[in-house]
Amino acid sequence: MILPTIDYRRGAVEIIDQTLLPAEMRIRRLRTLADLEEAIAAMRVRGAPAIGLAAAYGMLLALEERLRKRVKRAPRYFFDRASFVTPFADAGLSARELGETLASARTRIAATRPTAANLFWALDRVMRAARHGGRDPFEICCSVAAEAFWIHHEELEIELAIGRNGERLIRDGMNVLTHCNAGGLATAGYGTALGVLYAAWEKGKRFHVYADETRPLLQGARLTAWELSHRGMPHTLLCDGAAASLLAAGRIDAVVVGADRIAANGDTANKVGTLALAVLCAKFKTPLYVAAPASTFDPAIPSGRGIPIEERAESEVTTIRGRPHAPAGTRAYNPAFDVTPAGLIRAIVTERGVMKRPNRSQIRLFTKR
Ligand code: MRU
């Protein structure tokens, strides 16, 4: 089962609005760059690989918007994943104007969320592709569209490969704990950490999944439990703080999580609460596995200390669905991510294989390829 998390159809980016789940499954059409910025910042689309795809498609959307404004008798849309690019020879936009549009879109999209490496990686790929278009406006548009659609296609293949590589870590009868949502909703539609579990399940292995609810935005409760229910996989939801007692009792055989950015030495940023799980895994001798694509690695950042950690609104902690549940004036600390030192990670599962005990030299070799 591949979820339609994100797509580019008939001139708009289409996303599943994840803020409405599990109550409502609604596809939202984002027709402007401002819509897309809002959707990423408000986490209507979220999860590192999905944010990367949103960024790539956001660049295409910026071109779409500019062409729509410029072209008289514009077609209903210029770009579409099925029909690719509509001819618009008389668009009258110069290579310089297209370049300016893309550069400004890059700056705006880059400002939406700072932690996931995939977002910046996708923006850089699209900018490089635009340069390959040279001075011909039509070539530039084709090149940007081809790159965005290719990133999407490639991402799904990568997730399936992560699943194939990681499922070997899962055995029949295991109890596996996961944190946040690293499934189809966070990616091109299959998943990374959950992709490993889906691949194992599809191979016929039978095991139980424990899902942390993931305060404050409840990605575990709202999204992971939703995905697992749809797949008919047995699971139990728990408050984040309850994981300690499960691990201490020896009731968890492995913890599998995704990642938002992996530094050159293997230190890994993921949803806040992952570090606490990692320390518990070390204490109670339980393996912690991270599953992530190459696009989540950031070899330019030497260690976790350099990873920018997003701080979100205090109201996400003091209110639930807009209703206060702390006394007025209570301050809240709300980092969206934390950093797990590489030494606490048993292995990182990628599309190219399983990197045991990740360290700087392994990661250098991996990211060079
Ligand atoms: O703030 P979110 O919901 O975007 O955070 C998502 C996570 O931390 C995921 O675990 C991570 O992006 C990996 S998703 C495959």
Coordinates of C-alpha atoms and ligand atoms in Angstrom, one line a residue:
M1 CA 0.0 0.0 0.0
I2 CA 1.5 3.3 -1.1
L3 CA -0.1 6.4 0.3
P4 CA -0.8 9.5 -2.0
T5 CA 1.1 11.7 0.5
I6 CA 2.1 14.2 -2.1
D7 CA 1.8 14.7 -5.9
Y8 CA 2.0 17.4 -8.5
R9 CA -1.2 17.4 -10.6
R10 CA -2.6 19.9 -13.0
G11 CA -0.6 22.9 -11.8
A12 CA -0.9 22.3 -8.1
V13 CA 0.9 20.4 -5.4
E14 CA -1.6 17.9 -3.8
I15 CA -1.0 16.7 -0.3
I16 CA -2.9 14.7 2.3
D17 CA -3.6 17.3 5.0
Q18 CA -2.0 15.5 7.9
T19 CA -3.3 17.9 10.5
L20 CA -6.8 16.5 9.9
L21 CA -5.9 12.9 10.4
P22 CA -7.1 10.5 11.7
A23 CA -10.6 12.1 11.7
E24 CA -10.6 13.1 8.1
M25 CA -8.6 12.1 5.0
R26 CA -8.6 15.1 2.8
I27 CA -6.4 16.0 -0.2
R28 CA -5.5 19.7 -0.3
R29 CA -4.5 21.4 -3.5
L30 CA -1.7 24.0 -3.0
R31 CA -1.9 26.4 -5.9
T32 CA 0.6 29.0 -4.8
L33 CA 4.0 29.1 -3.2
A34 CA 2.5 30.9 -0.2
D35 CA 0.1 27.9 0.2
L36 CA 3.0 25.5 0.1
E37 CA 5.1 27.5 2.7
E38 CA 2.1 27.5 5.0
A39 CA 1.5 23.7 4.5
I40 CA 5.1 22.9 5.4
A41 CA 5.3 25.3 8.4
A42 CA 1.9 24.1 9.8
M43 CA 3.0 20.5 9.2
R44 CA 0.1 19.7 6.9
V45 CA 2.9 17.9 5.0
R46 CA 5.7 16.6 7.3
G47 CA 8.4 14.1 7.7
A48 CA 11.8 14.6 6.3
P49 CA 11.5 12.9 2.9
A50 CA 8.0 14.3 2.3
I51 CA 9.2 17.8 3.1
G52 CA 12.0 17.2 0.5
L53 CA 9.4 16.3 -2.1
A54 CA 7.3 19.4 -1.1
A55 CA 10.4 21.6 -1.6
A56 CA 11.1 20.1 -5.0
Y57 CA 7.5 20.6 -6.1
G58 CA 7.4 24.0 -4.5
M59 CA 10.1 25.1 -7.0
L60 CA 7.9 23.9 -9.8
L61 CA 4.9 25.6 -8.3
A62 CA 6.9 28.9 -8.2
L63 CA 7.5 28.6 -12.0
E64 CA 3.8 27.7 -12.5
E65 CA 2.7 30.8 -10.6
R66 CA 5.0 33.1 -12.5
L67 CA 4.0 31.7 -15.9
R68 CA 0.3 31.9 -15.0
K69 CA 0.7 35.6 -14.2
R70 CA 2.7 36.3 -17.3
V71 CA 1.1 34.3 -20.1
K72 CA -2.0 35.7 -21.7
R73 CA -4.6 33.1 -22.5
A74 CA -2.6 30.7 -20.2
P75 CA -3.5 27.0 -20.3
R76 CA -5.2 25.7 -17.3
Y77 CA -1.9 24.4 -16.0
F78 CA 1.8 24.3 -17.2
F79 CA 3.1 21.2 -15.3
D80 CA 1.6 17.9 -14.4
R81 CA 3.1 14.6 -13.3
A82 CA 1.3 12.6 -16.0
S83 CA 1.6 15.0 -19.0
F84 CA 4.8 16.6 -17.8
V85 CA 5.1 20.1 -19.4
T86 CA 2.6 22.0 -21.5
P87 CA 4.1 23.8 -24.5
F88 CA 4.0 27.6 -23.9
A89 CA 6.5 28.9 -26.5
D90 CA 5.1 32.4 -26.2
A91 CA 5.5 32.6 -22.4
G92 CA 7.9 35.5 -22.9
L93 CA 9.9 34.9 -19.7
S94 CA 13.6 35.2 -20.0
A95 CA 16.1 32.8 -18.5
R96 CA 17.1 35.6 -16.0
E97 CA 13.5 36.0 -14.8
L98 CA 13.1 32.3 -14.4
G99 CA 16.4 32.2 -12.4
E100 CA 15.2 35.0 -10.2
T101 CA 11.9 33.2 -9.6
L102 CA 13.7 30.0 -8.6
A103 CA 16.2 31.8 -6.3
S104 CA 13.5 33.6 -4.5
A105 CA 11.4 30.4 -4.1
R106 CA 14.5 28.6 -2.8
T107 CA 14.9 31.3 -0.1
R108 CA 11.3 31.2 0.9
I109 CA 11.0 27.4 1.1
A110 CA 14.3 27.1 2.9
A111 CA 12.9 29.3 5.7
T112 CA 9.9 27.0 6.4
R113 CA 11.5 24.3 8.6
P114 CA 15.3 24.2 9.4
T115 CA 16.1 20.7 10.6
A116 CA 15.3 18.1 7.8
A117 CA 18.3 17.8 5.5
N118 CA 16.1 16.5 2.7
L119 CA 14.5 19.9 2.2
F120 CA 17.8 21.6 1.5
W121 CA 19.1 18.6 -0.5
A122 CA 16.0 18.8 -2.8
L123 CA 16.2 22.5 -3.3
D124 CA 19.9 22.2 -4.3
R125 CA 19.1 19.4 -6.7
V126 CA 16.4 21.5 -8.4
M127 CA 18.7 24.6 -8.6
R128 CA 21.4 22.5 -10.2
A129 CA 18.9 21.1 -12.7
A130 CA 17.8 24.6 -13.6
R131 CA 21.4 25.5 -14.4
H132 CA 21.6 22.5 -16.8
G133 CA 18.7 24.2 -18.7
G134 CA 21.3 26.9 -19.8
R135 CA 19.8 30.1 -21.3
D136 CA 16.8 28.6 -22.9
P137 CA 13.6 29.3 -20.8
F138 CA 11.8 26.2 -22.1
E139 CA 14.8 24.0 -21.4
I140 CA 15.0 25.5 -17.8
C141 CA 11.3 24.7 -17.2
C142 CA 11.7 21.2 -18.6
S143 CA 14.8 20.6 -16.5
V144 CA 13.2 21.7 -13.3
A145 CA 10.1 19.7 -13.9
A146 CA 12.1 16.5 -14.8
E147 CA 14.2 16.8 -11.7
A148 CA 11.2 17.3 -9.4
F149 CA 9.3 14.4 -10.9
W150 CA 12.5 12.2 -10.9
I151 CA 13.2 13.0 -7.2
H152 CA 9.6 11.8 -6.4
H153 CA 10.0 8.6 -8.5
E154 CA 13.4 7.9 -7.0
E155 CA 12.3 8.5 -3.5
L156 CA 9.7 5.7 -3.6
E157 CA 12.3 3.2 -5.0
I158 CA 14.6 4.2 -2.2
E159 CA 12.0 3.6 0.5
L160 CA 11.3 0.1 -0.9
A161 CA 15.0 -0.6 -0.8
I162 CA 15.3 0.6 2.8
G163 CA 12.4 -1.8 3.6
R164 CA 14.2 -4.7 1.8
N165 CA 17.5 -4.0 3.6
G166 CA 15.9 -3.5 7.0
E167 CA 13.4 -6.2 7.2
R168 CA 16.2 -8.7 8.0
L169 CA 16.5 -7.0 11.5
I170 CA 12.9 -8.0 12.3
R171 CA 12.1 -11.5 13.5
D172 CA 8.9 -13.4 14.2
G173 CA 7.5 -12.7 17.6
M174 CA 9.4 -9.5 18.2
N175 CA 8.0 -6.4 20.0
V176 CA 9.2 -3.3 18.2
L177 CA 8.9 0.2 19.4
T178 CA 8.7 3.3 17.1
H179 CA 8.5 7.0 17.7
C180 CA 6.8 9.7 15.7
N181 CA 5.7 8.8 12.2
A182 CA 8.2 7.6 9.7
G183 CA 5.7 5.8 7.4
G184 CA 4.0 6.6 4.1
L185 CA 2.7 9.9 5.4
A186 CA 6.2 11.1 6.1
T187 CA 7.7 10.1 2.8
A188 CA 6.8 9.4 -0.8
G189 CA 4.2 6.9 0.4
Y190 CA 5.9 3.8 1.9
G191 CA 8.1 4.8 4.7
T192 CA 11.5 4.5 6.2
A193 CA 11.3 3.2 9.8
L194 CA 7.8 1.9 9.3
G195 CA 8.9 0.8 5.8
V196 CA 11.2 -1.7 7.5
L197 CA 8.3 -3.0 9.5
Y198 CA 6.0 -3.1 6.4
A199 CA 8.5 -5.0 4.4
A200 CA 8.9 -7.6 7.2
W201 CA 5.2 -7.9 7.5
E202 CA 4.8 -8.3 3.8
K203 CA 7.4 -11.1 4.0
G204 CA 5.1 -12.9 6.4
K205 CA 6.8 -12.1 9.6
R206 CA 4.5 -11.6 12.5
F207 CA 5.3 -9.2 15.4
H208 CA 3.8 -6.4 17.5
V209 CA 4.4 -2.7 17.2
Y210 CA 4.4 -0.3 20.1
A211 CA 3.9 3.3 19.0
D212 CA 4.8 6.3 21.1
E213 CA 2.1 8.9 20.9
T214 CA 4.7 11.6 20.3
R215 CA 3.9 14.8 22.2
P216 CA 3.1 17.5 21.5
L217 CA 1.6 17.0 18.0
L218 CA 0.8 13.3 18.4
Q219 CA 2.2 12.0 15.1
G220 CA 2.4 8.5 16.7
A221 CA -1.2 8.5 17.8
R222 CA -2.7 10.3 14.9
L223 CA -0.6 9.0 12.0
T224 CA 1.4 5.9 12.9
A225 CA -1.5 4.2 14.5
W226 CA -3.7 5.2 11.5
E227 CA -1.2 3.7 9.1
L228 CA -0.8 0.5 11.1
S229 CA -4.6 0.1 11.5
H230 CA -5.1 0.4 7.7
R231 CA -2.5 -2.3 7.2
G232 CA -4.1 -4.5 9.8
M233 CA -0.8 -4.7 11.8
P234 CA -1.3 -5.3 15.6
H235 CA -0.1 -2.3 17.6
T236 CA -0.4 -0.6 21.0
L237 CA -0.2 3.1 21.6
L238 CA 1.6 4.4 24.6
C239 CA 2.4 7.8 26.2
D240 CA 6.0 8.7 25.5
G241 CA 6.9 8.5 29.1
A242 CA 5.7 4.9 29.3
A243 CA 8.4 3.6 27.0
A244 CA 10.9 3.5 29.8
S245 CA 8.9 0.9 31.8
L246 CA 8.5 -1.3 28.8
L247 CA 12.2 -1.2 28.0
A248 CA 13.1 -1.8 31.6
A249 CA 10.9 -4.8 31.8
G250 CA 12.6 -6.3 28.7
R251 CA 9.4 -6.2 26.7
I252 CA 10.9 -4.4 23.7
D253 CA 13.3 -6.3 21.3
A254 CA 14.2 -3.4 19.1
V255 CA 13.5 0.3 18.6
V256 CA 13.2 1.6 15.0
V257 CA 13.0 5.3 14.2
G258 CA 13.5 7.6 11.2
A259 CA 15.8 10.6 11.0
D260 CA 15.7 14.2 9.9
R261 CA 19.4 14.9 9.6
I262 CA 22.5 12.7 10.1
A263 CA 25.8 14.5 10.7
A264 CA 29.1 13.4 9.3
N265 CA 29.9 11.4 12.5
G266 CA 26.5 9.6 12.6
D267 CA 24.9 11.8 15.2
T268 CA 21.2 11.8 14.3
A269 CA 18.5 14.4 14.7
N270 CA 15.0 13.0 14.9
K271 CA 11.7 13.8 16.6
V272 CA 12.1 15.1 20.2
G273 CA 12.0 12.1 22.5
T274 CA 14.3 9.9 20.4
L275 CA 17.3 10.7 22.5
A276 CA 15.5 9.6 25.7
L277 CA 14.7 6.3 23.9
A278 CA 18.3 5.9 22.8
V279 CA 19.6 6.3 26.4
L280 CA 17.0 3.8 27.5
C281 CA 18.1 1.4 24.8
A282 CA 21.7 1.7 25.9
K283 CA 20.8 1.1 29.6
F284 CA 18.5 -1.9 28.9
K285 CA 20.6 -3.4 26.1
T286 CA 18.1 -3.0 23.3
P287 CA 19.2 -2.2 19.7
L288 CA 18.2 1.2 18.3
Y289 CA 17.9 1.2 14.6
V290 CA 17.6 4.3 12.4
A291 CA 16.2 4.1 8.9
A292 CA 16.9 6.9 6.5
P293 CA 17.7 7.6 2.8
A294 CA 21.1 9.1 1.7
S295 CA 19.4 12.5 1.3
T296 CA 19.1 12.7 5.1
F297 CA 22.8 12.6 5.6
D298 CA 24.6 16.0 5.8
P299 CA 28.3 15.4 5.5
A300 CA 28.9 19.2 5.7
I301 CA 27.9 19.1 9.4
P302 CA 30.7 17.5 11.4
S303 CA 28.7 16.5 14.5
G304 CA 25.2 16.7 16.0
R305 CA 26.1 20.0 17.7
G306 CA 25.9 21.7 14.4
I307 CA 22.4 20.5 13.4
P308 CA 19.9 23.3 13.6
I309 CA 17.0 22.3 15.8
E310 CA 13.6 23.8 15.1
E311 CA 11.8 25.4 18.1
R312 CA 8.1 25.5 17.6
A313 CA 5.3 27.6 19.1
E314 CA 4.8 27.3 22.9
S315 CA 1.1 27.0 22.2
E316 CA 1.7 23.5 20.8
V317 CA 2.5 22.4 24.3
T318 CA 0.1 24.5 26.3
T319 CA -3.0 23.8 24.2
I320 CA -4.6 20.8 22.6
R321 CA -6.5 21.6 19.3
G322 CA -6.6 25.2 20.3
R323 CA -7.9 24.7 23.9
P324 CA -5.6 25.6 26.7
H325 CA -4.7 22.9 29.2
A326 CA -2.1 24.8 31.2
P327 CA -2.7 27.9 33.3
A328 CA -2.6 31.1 31.3
G329 CA 0.9 32.6 31.1
T330 CA 2.7 29.2 31.5
R331 CA 5.8 29.1 29.4
A332 CA 6.7 26.0 27.4
Y333 CA 9.9 24.6 25.9
N334 CA 9.1 23.1 22.5
P335 CA 12.1 21.8 20.4
A336 CA 10.7 19.7 17.6
F337 CA 13.8 17.4 17.5
D338 CA 16.7 16.2 19.5
V339 CA 20.1 14.7 18.6
T340 CA 21.1 11.1 19.4
P341 CA 24.9 10.5 19.6
A342 CA 26.1 8.0 17.0
G343 CA 27.5 5.8 19.7
L344 CA 23.9 4.9 20.9
I345 CA 22.8 3.8 17.4
R346 CA 23.2 0.1 16.6
A347 CA 22.8 0.5 12.9
I348 CA 21.5 2.9 10.2
V349 CA 19.4 1.2 7.5
T350 CA 19.7 3.0 4.1
E351 CA 18.8 2.1 0.5
R352 CA 22.4 0.9 0.0
G353 CA 22.5 -1.5 3.0
V354 CA 22.8 -1.6 6.8
M355 CA 25.6 0.4 8.3
K356 CA 26.4 -1.2 11.7
R357 CA 27.8 1.0 14.5
P358 CA 27.8 4.1 12.2
N359 CA 31.0 6.2 12.4
R360 CA 32.7 9.0 10.5
S361 CA 34.7 6.8 8.1
Q362 CA 31.7 4.6 7.2
I363 CA 29.6 7.7 6.6
R364 CA 32.4 9.3 4.5
L365 CA 32.4 6.3 2.2
F366 CA 28.6 6.1 2.1
T367 CA 28.1 9.8 1.2
K368 CA 30.8 9.8 -1.4
R369 CA 29.1 7.3 -3.6
Ligands
MRU1 O1 8.1 17.2 12.9 P1 7.9 16.1 12.0 O2 6.6 15.4 12.2 O3 8.1 16.5 10.5 O4 9.0 15.1 12.4 C1 9.2 13.9 11.7 C2 10.2 13.0 12.2 O5 10.9 13.3 13.2 C3 10.4 11.7 11.5 O6 10.8 10.7 12.4 C4 11.5 11.9 10.5 O7 11.2 13.0 9.7 C5 11.7 10.7 9.6 S1 10.3 10.5 8.5 C6 10.7 9.2 7.5

